[in-house]
Coordinates of C-alpha atoms and ligand atoms in Angstrom, one line a residue:
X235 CA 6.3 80.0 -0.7
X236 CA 9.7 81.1 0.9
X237 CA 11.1 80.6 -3.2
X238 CA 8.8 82.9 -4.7
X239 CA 8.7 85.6 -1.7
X240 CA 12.3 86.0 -1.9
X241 CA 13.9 87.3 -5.5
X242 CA 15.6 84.3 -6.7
X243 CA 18.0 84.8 -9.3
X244 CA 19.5 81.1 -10.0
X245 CA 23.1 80.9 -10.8
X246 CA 23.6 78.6 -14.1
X247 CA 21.9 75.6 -14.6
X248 CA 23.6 72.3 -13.9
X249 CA 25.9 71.9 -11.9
X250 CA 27.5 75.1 -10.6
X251 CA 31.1 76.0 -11.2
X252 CA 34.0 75.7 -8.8
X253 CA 36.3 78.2 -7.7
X254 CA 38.1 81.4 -9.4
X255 CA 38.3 80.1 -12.6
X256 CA 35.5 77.7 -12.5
X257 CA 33.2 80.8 -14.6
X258 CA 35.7 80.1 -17.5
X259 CA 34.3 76.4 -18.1
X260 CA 30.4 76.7 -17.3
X261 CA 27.5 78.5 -19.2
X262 CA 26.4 81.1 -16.9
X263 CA 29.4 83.8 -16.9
X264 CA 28.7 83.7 -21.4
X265 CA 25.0 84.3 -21.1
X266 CA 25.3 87.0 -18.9
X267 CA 28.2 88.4 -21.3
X268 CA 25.8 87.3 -24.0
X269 CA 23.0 89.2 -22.6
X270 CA 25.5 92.2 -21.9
X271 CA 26.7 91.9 -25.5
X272 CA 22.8 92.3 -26.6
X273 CA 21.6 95.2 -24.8
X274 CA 23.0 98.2 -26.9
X275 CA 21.7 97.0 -30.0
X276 CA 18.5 96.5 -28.0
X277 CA 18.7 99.6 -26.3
X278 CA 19.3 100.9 -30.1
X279 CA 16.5 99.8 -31.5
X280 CA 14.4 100.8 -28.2
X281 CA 15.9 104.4 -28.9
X282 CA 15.4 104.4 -32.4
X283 CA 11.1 103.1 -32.4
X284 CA 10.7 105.7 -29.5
X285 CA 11.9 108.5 -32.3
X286 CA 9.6 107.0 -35.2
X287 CA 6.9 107.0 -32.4
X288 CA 7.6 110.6 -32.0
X289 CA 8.2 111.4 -35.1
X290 CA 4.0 110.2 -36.0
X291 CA 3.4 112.4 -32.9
X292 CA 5.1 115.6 -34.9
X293 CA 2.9 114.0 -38.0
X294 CA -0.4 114.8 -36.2
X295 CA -0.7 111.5 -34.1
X296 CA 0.4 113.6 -30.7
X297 CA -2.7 111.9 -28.7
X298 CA -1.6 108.2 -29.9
X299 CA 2.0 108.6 -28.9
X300 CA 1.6 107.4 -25.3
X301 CA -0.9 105.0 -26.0
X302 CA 1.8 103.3 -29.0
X303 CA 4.0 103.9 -26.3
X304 CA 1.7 101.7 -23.6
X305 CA 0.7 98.9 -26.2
X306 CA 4.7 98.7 -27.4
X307 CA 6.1 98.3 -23.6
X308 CA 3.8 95.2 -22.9
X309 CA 5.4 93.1 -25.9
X310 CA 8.3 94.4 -25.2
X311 CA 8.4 93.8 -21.3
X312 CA 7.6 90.0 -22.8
X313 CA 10.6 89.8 -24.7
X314 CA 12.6 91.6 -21.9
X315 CA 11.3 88.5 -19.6
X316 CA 12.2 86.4 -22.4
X317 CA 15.7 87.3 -22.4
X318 CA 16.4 87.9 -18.5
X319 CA 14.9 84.1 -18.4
X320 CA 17.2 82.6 -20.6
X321 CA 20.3 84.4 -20.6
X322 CA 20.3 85.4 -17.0
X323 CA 18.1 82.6 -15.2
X324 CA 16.0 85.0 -13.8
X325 CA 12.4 83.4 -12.5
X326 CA 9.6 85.8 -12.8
X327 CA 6.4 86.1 -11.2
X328 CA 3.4 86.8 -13.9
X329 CA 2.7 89.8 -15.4
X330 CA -0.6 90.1 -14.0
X331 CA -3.6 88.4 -11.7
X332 CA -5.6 86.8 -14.3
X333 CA -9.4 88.0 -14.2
X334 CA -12.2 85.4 -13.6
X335 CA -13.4 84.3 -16.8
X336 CA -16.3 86.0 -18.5
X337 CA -14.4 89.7 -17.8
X338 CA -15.6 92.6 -20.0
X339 CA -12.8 94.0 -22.1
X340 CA -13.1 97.1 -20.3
X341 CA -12.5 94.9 -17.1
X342 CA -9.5 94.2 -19.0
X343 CA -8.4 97.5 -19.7
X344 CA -8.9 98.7 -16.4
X345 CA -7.2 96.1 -14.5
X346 CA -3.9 96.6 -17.2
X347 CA -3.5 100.3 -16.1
X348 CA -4.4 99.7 -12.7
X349 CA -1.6 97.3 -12.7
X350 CA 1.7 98.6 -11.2
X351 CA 3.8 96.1 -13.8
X352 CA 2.3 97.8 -16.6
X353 CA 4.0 101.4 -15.1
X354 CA 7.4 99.6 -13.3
X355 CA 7.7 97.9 -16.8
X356 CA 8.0 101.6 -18.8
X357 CA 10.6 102.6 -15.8
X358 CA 12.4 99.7 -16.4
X359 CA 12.4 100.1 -20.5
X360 CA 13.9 103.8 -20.2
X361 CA 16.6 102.7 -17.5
X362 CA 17.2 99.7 -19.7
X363 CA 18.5 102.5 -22.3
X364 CA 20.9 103.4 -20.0
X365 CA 21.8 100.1 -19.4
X366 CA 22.8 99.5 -22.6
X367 CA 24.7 102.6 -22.8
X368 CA 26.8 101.6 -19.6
X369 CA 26.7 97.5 -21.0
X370 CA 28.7 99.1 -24.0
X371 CA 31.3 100.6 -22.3
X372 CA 31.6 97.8 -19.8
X373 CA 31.8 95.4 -22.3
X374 CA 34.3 97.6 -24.6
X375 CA 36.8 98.1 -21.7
X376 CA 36.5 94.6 -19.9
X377 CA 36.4 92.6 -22.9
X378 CA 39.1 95.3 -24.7
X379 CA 42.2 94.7 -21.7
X380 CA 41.3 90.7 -21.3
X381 CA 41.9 90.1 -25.2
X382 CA 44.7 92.3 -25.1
X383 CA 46.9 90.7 -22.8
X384 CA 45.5 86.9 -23.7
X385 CA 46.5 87.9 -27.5
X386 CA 49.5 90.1 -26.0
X387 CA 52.5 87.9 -28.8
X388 CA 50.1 88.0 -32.0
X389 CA 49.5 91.7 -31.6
X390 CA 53.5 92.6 -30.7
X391 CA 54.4 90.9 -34.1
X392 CA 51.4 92.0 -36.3
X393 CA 53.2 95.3 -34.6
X394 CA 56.2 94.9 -35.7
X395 CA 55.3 93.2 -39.2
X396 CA 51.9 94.1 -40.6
X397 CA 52.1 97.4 -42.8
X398 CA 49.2 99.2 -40.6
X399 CA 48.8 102.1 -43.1
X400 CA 48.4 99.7 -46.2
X401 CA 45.3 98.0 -44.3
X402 CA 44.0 101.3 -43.0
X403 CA 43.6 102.7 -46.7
X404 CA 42.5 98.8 -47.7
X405 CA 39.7 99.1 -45.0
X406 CA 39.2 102.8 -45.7
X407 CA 38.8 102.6 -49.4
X408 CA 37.6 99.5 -49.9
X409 CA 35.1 98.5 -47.3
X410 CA 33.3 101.1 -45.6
X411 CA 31.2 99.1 -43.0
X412 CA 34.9 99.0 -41.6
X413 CA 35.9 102.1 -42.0
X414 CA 36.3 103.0 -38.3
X415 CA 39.0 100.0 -37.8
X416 CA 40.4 101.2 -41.1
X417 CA 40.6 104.5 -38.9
X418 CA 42.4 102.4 -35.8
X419 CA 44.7 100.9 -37.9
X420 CA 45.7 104.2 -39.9
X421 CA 46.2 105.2 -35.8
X422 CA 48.3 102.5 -34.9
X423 CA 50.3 103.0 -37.8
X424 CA 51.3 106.7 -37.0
X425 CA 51.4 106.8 -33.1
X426 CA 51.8 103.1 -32.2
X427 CA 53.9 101.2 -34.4
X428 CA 56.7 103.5 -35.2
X429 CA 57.2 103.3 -31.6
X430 CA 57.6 99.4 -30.6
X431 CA 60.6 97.8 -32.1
X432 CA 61.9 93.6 -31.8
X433 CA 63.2 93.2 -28.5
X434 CA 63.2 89.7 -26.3
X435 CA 62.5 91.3 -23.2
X436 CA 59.2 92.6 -25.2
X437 CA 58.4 89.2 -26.5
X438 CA 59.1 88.0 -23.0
X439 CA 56.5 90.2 -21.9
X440 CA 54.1 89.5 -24.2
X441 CA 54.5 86.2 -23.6
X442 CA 54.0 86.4 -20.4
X443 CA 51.1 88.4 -20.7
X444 CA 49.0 85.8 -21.8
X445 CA 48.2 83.5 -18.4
X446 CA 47.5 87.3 -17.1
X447 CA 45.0 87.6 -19.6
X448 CA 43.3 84.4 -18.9
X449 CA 42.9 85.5 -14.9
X450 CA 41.7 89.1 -16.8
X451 CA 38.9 86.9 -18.8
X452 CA 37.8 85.3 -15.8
X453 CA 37.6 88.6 -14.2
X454 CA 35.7 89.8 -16.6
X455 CA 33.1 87.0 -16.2
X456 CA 32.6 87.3 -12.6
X457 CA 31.8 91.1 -13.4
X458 CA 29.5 90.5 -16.3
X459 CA 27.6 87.8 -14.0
X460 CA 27.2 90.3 -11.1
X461 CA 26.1 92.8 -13.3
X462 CA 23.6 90.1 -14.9
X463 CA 22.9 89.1 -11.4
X464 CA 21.9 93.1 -10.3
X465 CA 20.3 93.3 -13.7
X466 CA 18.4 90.2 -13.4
X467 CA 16.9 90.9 -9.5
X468 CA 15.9 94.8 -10.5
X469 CA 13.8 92.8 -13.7
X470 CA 12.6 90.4 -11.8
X471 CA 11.0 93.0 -9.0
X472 CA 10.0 95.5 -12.0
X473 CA 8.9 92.7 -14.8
X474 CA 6.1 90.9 -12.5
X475 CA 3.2 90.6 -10.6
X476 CA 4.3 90.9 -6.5
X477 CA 4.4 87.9 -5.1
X478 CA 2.8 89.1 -1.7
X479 CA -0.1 90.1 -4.1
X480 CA -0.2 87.0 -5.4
X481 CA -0.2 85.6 -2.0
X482 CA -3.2 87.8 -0.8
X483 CA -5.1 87.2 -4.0
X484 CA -5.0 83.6 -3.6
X485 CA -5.6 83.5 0.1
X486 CA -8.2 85.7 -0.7
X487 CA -10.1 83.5 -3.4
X488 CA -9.5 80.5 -1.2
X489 CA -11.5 82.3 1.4
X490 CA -14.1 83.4 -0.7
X491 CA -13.9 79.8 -2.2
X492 CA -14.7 78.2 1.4
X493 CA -17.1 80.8 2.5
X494 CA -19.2 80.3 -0.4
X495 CA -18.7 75.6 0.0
X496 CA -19.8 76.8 3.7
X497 CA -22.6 78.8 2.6
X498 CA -24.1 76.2 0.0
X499 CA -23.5 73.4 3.0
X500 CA -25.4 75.6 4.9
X501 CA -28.5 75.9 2.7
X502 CA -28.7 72.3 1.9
X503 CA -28.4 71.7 5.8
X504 CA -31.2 73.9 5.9
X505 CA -33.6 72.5 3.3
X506 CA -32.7 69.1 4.5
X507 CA -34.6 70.1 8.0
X508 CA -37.5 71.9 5.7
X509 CA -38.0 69.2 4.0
X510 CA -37.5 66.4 6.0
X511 CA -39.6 67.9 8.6
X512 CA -42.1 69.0 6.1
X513 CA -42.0 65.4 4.9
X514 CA -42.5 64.0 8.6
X515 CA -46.0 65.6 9.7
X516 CA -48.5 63.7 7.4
X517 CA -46.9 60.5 8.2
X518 CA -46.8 61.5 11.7
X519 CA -50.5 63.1 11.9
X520 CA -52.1 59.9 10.2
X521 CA -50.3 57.7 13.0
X522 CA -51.3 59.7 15.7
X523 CA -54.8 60.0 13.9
X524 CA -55.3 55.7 14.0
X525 CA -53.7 55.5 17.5
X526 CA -56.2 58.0 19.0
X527 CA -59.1 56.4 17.1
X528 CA -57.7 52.7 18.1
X529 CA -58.0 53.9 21.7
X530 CA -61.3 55.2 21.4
X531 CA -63.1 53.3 19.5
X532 CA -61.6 49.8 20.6
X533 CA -60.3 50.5 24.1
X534 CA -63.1 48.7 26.0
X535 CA -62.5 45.3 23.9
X536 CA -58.6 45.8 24.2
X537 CA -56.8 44.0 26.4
X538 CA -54.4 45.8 29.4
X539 CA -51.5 44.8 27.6
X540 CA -52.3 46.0 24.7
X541 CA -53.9 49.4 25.9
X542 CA -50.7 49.9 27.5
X543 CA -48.5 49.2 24.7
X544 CA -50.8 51.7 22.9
X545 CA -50.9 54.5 25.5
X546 CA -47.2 54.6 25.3
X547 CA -47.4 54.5 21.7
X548 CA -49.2 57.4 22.1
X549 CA -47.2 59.3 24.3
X550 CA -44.3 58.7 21.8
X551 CA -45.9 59.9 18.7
X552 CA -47.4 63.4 20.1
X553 CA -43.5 64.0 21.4
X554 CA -42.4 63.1 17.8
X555 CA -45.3 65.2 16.6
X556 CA -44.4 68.0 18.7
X557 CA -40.9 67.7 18.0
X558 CA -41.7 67.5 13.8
X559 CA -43.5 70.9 14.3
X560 CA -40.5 72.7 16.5
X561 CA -38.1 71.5 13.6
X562 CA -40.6 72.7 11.1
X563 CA -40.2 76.1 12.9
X564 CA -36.4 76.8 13.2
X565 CA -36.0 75.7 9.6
X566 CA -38.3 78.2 8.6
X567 CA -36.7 80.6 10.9
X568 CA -33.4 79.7 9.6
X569 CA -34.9 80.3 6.1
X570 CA -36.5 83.4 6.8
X571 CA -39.4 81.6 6.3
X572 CA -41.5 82.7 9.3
X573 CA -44.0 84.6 7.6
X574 CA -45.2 87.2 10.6
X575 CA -47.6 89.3 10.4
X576 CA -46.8 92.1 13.0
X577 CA -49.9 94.4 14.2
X578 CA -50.2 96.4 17.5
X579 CA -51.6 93.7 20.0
X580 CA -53.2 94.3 22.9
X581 CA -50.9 91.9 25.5
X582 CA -53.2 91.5 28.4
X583 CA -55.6 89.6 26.4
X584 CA -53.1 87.0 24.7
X585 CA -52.2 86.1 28.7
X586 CA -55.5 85.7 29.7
X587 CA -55.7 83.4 26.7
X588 CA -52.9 81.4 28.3
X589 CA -53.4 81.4 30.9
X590 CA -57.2 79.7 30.6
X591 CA -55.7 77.4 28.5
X592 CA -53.2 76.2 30.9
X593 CA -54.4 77.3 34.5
X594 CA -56.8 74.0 34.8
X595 CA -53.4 71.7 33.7
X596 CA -51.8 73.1 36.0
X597 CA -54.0 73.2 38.9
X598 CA -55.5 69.0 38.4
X599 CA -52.3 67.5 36.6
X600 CA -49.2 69.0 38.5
X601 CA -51.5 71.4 41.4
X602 CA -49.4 74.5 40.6
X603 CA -50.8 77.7 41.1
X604 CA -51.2 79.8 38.0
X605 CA -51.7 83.3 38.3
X606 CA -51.7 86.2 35.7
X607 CA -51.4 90.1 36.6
X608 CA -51.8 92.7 33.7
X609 CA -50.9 96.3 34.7
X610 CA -53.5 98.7 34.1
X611 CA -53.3 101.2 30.8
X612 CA -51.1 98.9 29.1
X613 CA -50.4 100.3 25.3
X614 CA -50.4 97.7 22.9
X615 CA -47.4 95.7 21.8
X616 CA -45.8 95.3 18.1
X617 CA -46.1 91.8 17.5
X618 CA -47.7 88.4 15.5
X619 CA -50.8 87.6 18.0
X620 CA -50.5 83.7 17.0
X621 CA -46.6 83.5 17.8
X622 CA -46.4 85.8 20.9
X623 CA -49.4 83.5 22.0
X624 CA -47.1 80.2 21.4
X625 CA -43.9 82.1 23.0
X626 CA -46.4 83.1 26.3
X627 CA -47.3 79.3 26.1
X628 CA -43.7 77.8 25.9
X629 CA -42.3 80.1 28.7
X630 CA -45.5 79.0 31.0
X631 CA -45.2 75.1 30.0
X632 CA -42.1 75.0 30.7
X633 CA -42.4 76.9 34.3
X634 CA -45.4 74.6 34.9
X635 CA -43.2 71.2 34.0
X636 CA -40.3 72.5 36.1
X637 CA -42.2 73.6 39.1
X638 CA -42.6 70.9 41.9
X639 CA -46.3 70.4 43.3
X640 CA -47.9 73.6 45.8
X641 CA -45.4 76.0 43.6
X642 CA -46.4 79.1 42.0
X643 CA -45.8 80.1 38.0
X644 CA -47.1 84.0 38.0
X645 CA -47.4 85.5 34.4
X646 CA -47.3 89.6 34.5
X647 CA -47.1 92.3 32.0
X648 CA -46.1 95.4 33.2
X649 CA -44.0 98.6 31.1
X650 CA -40.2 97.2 29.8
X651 CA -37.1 98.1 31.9
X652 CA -36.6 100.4 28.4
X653 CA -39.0 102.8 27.6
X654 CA -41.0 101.9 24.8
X655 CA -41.6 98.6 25.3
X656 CA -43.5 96.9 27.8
X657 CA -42.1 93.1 29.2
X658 CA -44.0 89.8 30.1
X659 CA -42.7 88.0 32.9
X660 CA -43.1 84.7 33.3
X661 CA -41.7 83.7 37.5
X662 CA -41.7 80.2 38.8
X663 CA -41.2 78.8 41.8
X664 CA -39.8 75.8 40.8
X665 CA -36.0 73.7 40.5
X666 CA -34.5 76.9 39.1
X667 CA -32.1 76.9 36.3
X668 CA -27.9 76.1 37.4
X669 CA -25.7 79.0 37.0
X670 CA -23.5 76.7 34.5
X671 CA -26.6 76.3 32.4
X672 CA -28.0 79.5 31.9
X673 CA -25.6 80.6 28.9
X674 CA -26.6 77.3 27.4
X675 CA -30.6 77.1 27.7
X676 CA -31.6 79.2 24.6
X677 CA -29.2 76.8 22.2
X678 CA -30.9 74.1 20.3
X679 CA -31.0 70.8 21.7
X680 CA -30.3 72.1 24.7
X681 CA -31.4 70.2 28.0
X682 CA -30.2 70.9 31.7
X683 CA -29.3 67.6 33.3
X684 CA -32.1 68.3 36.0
X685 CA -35.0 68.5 32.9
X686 CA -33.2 65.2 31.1
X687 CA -33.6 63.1 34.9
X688 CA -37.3 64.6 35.6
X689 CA -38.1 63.6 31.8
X690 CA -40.3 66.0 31.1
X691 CA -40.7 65.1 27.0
X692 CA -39.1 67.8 25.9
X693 CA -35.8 67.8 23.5
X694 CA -34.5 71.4 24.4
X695 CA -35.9 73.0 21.2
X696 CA -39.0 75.1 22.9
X697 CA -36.8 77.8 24.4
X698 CA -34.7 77.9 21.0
X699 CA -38.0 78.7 19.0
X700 CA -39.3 81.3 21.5
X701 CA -36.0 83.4 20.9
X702 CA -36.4 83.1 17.3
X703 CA -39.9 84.2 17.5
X704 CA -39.1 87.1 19.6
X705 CA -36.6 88.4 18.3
X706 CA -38.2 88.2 14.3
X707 CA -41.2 90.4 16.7
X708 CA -38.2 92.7 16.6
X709 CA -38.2 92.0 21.0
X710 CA -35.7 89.9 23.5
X711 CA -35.8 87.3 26.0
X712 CA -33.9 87.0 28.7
X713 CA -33.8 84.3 31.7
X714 CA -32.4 84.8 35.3
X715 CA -32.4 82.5 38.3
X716 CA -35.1 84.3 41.3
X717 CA -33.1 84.3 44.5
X718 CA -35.6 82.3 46.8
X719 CA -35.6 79.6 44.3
X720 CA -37.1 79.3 40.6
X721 CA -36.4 81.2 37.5
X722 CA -38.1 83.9 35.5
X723 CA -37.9 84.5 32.0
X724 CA -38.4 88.2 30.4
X725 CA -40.1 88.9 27.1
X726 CA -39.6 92.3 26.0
X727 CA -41.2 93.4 22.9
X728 CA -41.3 97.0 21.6
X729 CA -44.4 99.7 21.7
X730 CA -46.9 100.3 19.1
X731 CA -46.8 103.8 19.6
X732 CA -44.5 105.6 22.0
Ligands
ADP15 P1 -37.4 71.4 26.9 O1 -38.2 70.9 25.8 O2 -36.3 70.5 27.4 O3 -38.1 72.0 28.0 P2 -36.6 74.1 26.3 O4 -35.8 74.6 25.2 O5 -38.0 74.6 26.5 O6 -36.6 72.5 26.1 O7 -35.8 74.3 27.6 C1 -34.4 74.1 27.6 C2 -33.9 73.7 29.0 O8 -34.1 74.9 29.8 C3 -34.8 72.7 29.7 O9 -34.4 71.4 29.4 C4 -34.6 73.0 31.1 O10 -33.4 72.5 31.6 C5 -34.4 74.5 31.2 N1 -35.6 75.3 31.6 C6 -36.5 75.9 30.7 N2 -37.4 76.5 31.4 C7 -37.2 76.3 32.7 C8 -37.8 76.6 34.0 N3 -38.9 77.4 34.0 N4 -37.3 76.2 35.1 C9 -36.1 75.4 35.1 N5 -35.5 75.1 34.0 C10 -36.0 75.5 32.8

C-alpha cells in the first residue's frame, strides 16, 4: 500500500547511475531531456487546437466549445500519462474508479464530471503550456552554454575561417526553413567574427574549454531530471484517481462484499432451521403417535422391561417434540415468519386460562401453590391471544419446574410501571436465578447450571421464544431475582386504548 500512497516517481530503470557524472552514461537524465525537448511542440500544438476550437466557437459553435474542450482533455490527459510514463518513469494511479458493470451511460457521464481528474487534468493541460514555454528556454540556455564550451575549438576556427556572411546569404537566399540561422550567422559575421583573431592562448582556451563543457552537460542533466522529477510528481497527483480514494473504495466494496457473504450465510442458516425443523415434526409426531398407542394398547401384555424402555422412549420423544416446535418458532421469528394477529385482548381471561390449565400440575405433580390475581377494570391489552397465552404458559412452567415443593408461583396483572400498558407478573418462590446468569437467561440455548443439575427437560430455548413473542406483540419482558428468594418475570405489553 505504502508504494501507491506515497507519489513514487522512479529514477531510471536498471540499474541506477553512480555519482556526478554517472547521469552522462544511463538513460534517465536523456528521457527527461527528451521529454523537455518535446513539450513546446506539444505545448504548440495544444495552443494552436485550443485556437481552431475557438475559432468554431466565433463560427457559431460557442455552446460546443467547452464541451470539445472536455472530450479533447481526456485523450489528451492519456497521452500526457503516456509520455510522463515513459520518458519520465512516472507510475500513475487510474484515471478513474471503474463503475460496476451494467452502468447506464448517463451513470457514465455523471461519474466523468463528478470526477476531480477530469477538472485537475484541464489545470494541468493549461499549466502544461506554460511548461513548455519555460522547457524552451530551459532547454535553449542549458543545452546552448554546455555545447558551447564542449565544441569551444571547432567554433574558434569555423571563427576564424568560415566566411559567416557567405553562409548567412546561402541560408538566407536559398533555404528559407533556415532563414533565422542564416540571420545568426549574418550576426556573427558583423559583431562576432571581425572581433576574434588566431591567438594560442585563445586556442588554449578553447581547448581547455571542452572537459568544462562535459561537467556543463552533466549539469545540465541533473537539472533536466529534477525538473522531470517535479514535472513527473505534479502529473502523477493531477493525472489520477487518489489513491486514498482508491483505498476507501476498495475497503468499502470489500465491506459491502462480506456483509452481503454474511447476509446470504445468514438466510441459508435460517432456512436450514425452517426446514429442518419443518422436516422433523411428522417424523417426530408419527413416533410419538406408535409409542403412545404401544403403551396403551399393549401395556398390560408388555413386560417391565420393556414398559420401561418404552416410558423413557417416551419421555425422550415429547422433549424432541417440544424442542422441534420451539425451533420451528425462532426460525419463523428469525424469518419474520410469525404471522400474529394482534387484537385488543382482554388479559384477565388468558390467565385464568392458565392458570386452570396448570394449577392441578402443579398442586398433585410438584404440590406448588398456584395462584392468579387480576386487578379490577383492567383495559384490554394489544396482543395475539394464542401467543400471549403460550408466553403466560412458558413464564409459569418454568416458575412451577424451578420452584421446590410447599412454594408459591403467583400470576398477577395489574397497570405497567409505564402508562399505557398494563404488566403480568409471574413471582416464584423457588431456586431463584444467580446474578451471573441473569444477563444470560433470555439467549438461546441458554441453561443455568442449577436447571442443567435438576434436569428439568428443557434446552434453554422457552425463555428465548417468549421474548420473541413479546416483543413482535410490540411489549417487553424483563426478569429480576425477589429478595426473599425466587424470581419474577415482567411481561409488559402496550394498551388498546389509552
Ligand atoms: P429451559 O427449557 O431450560 O427452562 P428457558 O429458556 O425457559 O429454558 O429458561 C432458561 C433458563 O433460565 C433455565 O435453564 C433456568 O436456568 C432459568 N430460569 C427460567 N425461569 C426460571 C425460574 N422461574 N426460576 C429460576 N430459574 C429460571
Amino acid at each position: 500500500m505504502a508504494s501507491v500512497t506515497a507519489p513514487t516517481v522512479v529514477a531510471g530503470r536498471g540499474r541506477s547511475p553512480r555519482g556526478f557524472f554517472g547521469i552522462l552514461g544511463h538513460s534517465y537524465g536523456y528521457r527527461n531531456l527528451l521529454y523537455l525537448l518535446l513539450a513546446p511542440p506539444i505545448t504548440y500544438l495544444y495552443v494552436v487546437l485550443f485556437l481552431v476550437i475557438l475559432g468554431l466557437g466565433n463560427g457559431g459553435f460557442t455552446a460546443f466549445a467547452p464541451i470539445l474542450i472536455l472530450a479533447l482533455a481526456w485523450p489528451a490527459t492519456v497521452v500526457e500519462r503516456g509520455l510522463a510514463r515513459a520518458l519520465l518513469d512516472v507510475e500513475f494511479t487510474p484515471m478513474a474508479r471503474s463503475l460496476p458493470p451494467g452502468s447506464s451511460a448517463w451513470d457514465h457521464l455523471k461519474a466523468h464530471l463528478l470526477n476531480p481528474v477530469t477538472w485537475k487534468s484541464l489545470v494541468y493541460l493549461v499549466t502544461r503550456v506554460f511548461f513548455g514555454v519555460f522547457a524552451f528556454f530551459l532547454n535553449f540556455v542549458l543545452l546552448a552554454i554546455a555545447f558551447a564550451a564542449l565544441l569551444a575549438p571547432p567554433v574558434y576556427l569555423a571563427l576564424l575561417t568560415v566566411d559567416w556572411h557567405a553562409v548567412g546569404i546561402f541560408l538566407w537566399w536559398r533555404w528559407w526553413p533556415l532563414s533565422d540561422i542564416g540571420r545568426l550567422s549574418d550576426a556573427i559575421a558583423r559583431y562576432i567574427a571581425p572581433n576574434v583573431s588566431f591567438s594560442p592562448q585563445g586556442m588554449g582556451i578553447s581547448l581547455l574549454l571542452v572537459p568544462v563543457g562535459v561537467v556543463l552537460c552533466a549539469v545540465a542533466l541533473h537539472i533536466f531530471h529534477g525538473v522531470g522529477m517535479a514535472w513527473g510528481w505534479y502529473a502523477r497527483n493531477m493525472l489520477g484517481v487518489n489513491p486514498k480514494d482508491i483505498e476507501l473504495a476498495e475497503a468499502r466494496a470489500a465491506t459491502a462484499a462480506a456483509r452481503q457473504r454474511a447476509d446470504a450465510a445468514e438466510k441459508d442458516r435460517r432456512q436450514l432451521v425452517l426446514d429442518a425443523s419443518h422436516e422433523l415434526r411428522t417424523p417426530v409426531a408419527t413416533i410419538r403417535a406408535h409409542i403412545d398407542a404401544l403403551l396403551l394398547l399393549e401395556g398390560d401384555q408388555l413386560s417391565e422391561r420393556v414398559r420401561a424402555y418404552l416410558a423413557t422412549t417416551q419421555h425422550e420423544i415429547e422433549r424432541l417434540s417440544l424442542l422441534v416446535d420451539d425451533l420451528l418458532m425462532l426460525a419463523r421469528s428469525d424469518s419474520d415468519g410469525l404471522e400474529l394477529t394482534i387484537t385488543p385482548v382482554a388479559v384477565g381471561a388468558v390467565v385464568e386460562e392458565v392458570f386452570q390449565a396448570l394449577e392441578p400440575l402443579a398442586a398433585h405433580e410438584r404440590q406448588v401453590t398456584l395462584v392468579r390475581h387480576v386487578a379490577a377494570d383492567l383495559p384490554d391489552a394489544l396482543a395475539d391471544r394464542a401467543r400471549l397465552a403460550q408466553v403466560i404458559l412458558n413464564l409459569a412452567r418454568n416458575a412451577i419446574t424451578y420452584t421446590p415443593a410447599g412454594g408459591i408461583v403467583a400470576l398477577d396483572v395489574t397497570p405497567g410501571a409505564e402508562p399505557g400498558t398494563l404488566a403480568i407478573t409471574v413471582t416464584d418462590t423457588g431456586i431463584g436465578i444467580a446474578e451471573d446468569d441473569l444477563p444470560h437467561i433470555f439467549e438461546r440455548f441458554y441453561r443455568s447450571d442449577a436447571s442443567r443439575a435438576r434436569h428439568s427437560g428443557g434446552f434453554g430455548l422457552g425463555l428465548s421464544i417468549t421474548r420473541d413473542l413479546v416483543r413482535a406483540m410490540g411489549g417487553g419482558v424483563t426478569a429480576e431475582r425477589v429478595a426473599e428468594g425466587g424470581s419474577r418475570f415482567i411481561v409488559t405489553l402496550p394498551l388498546a386504548h389509552h
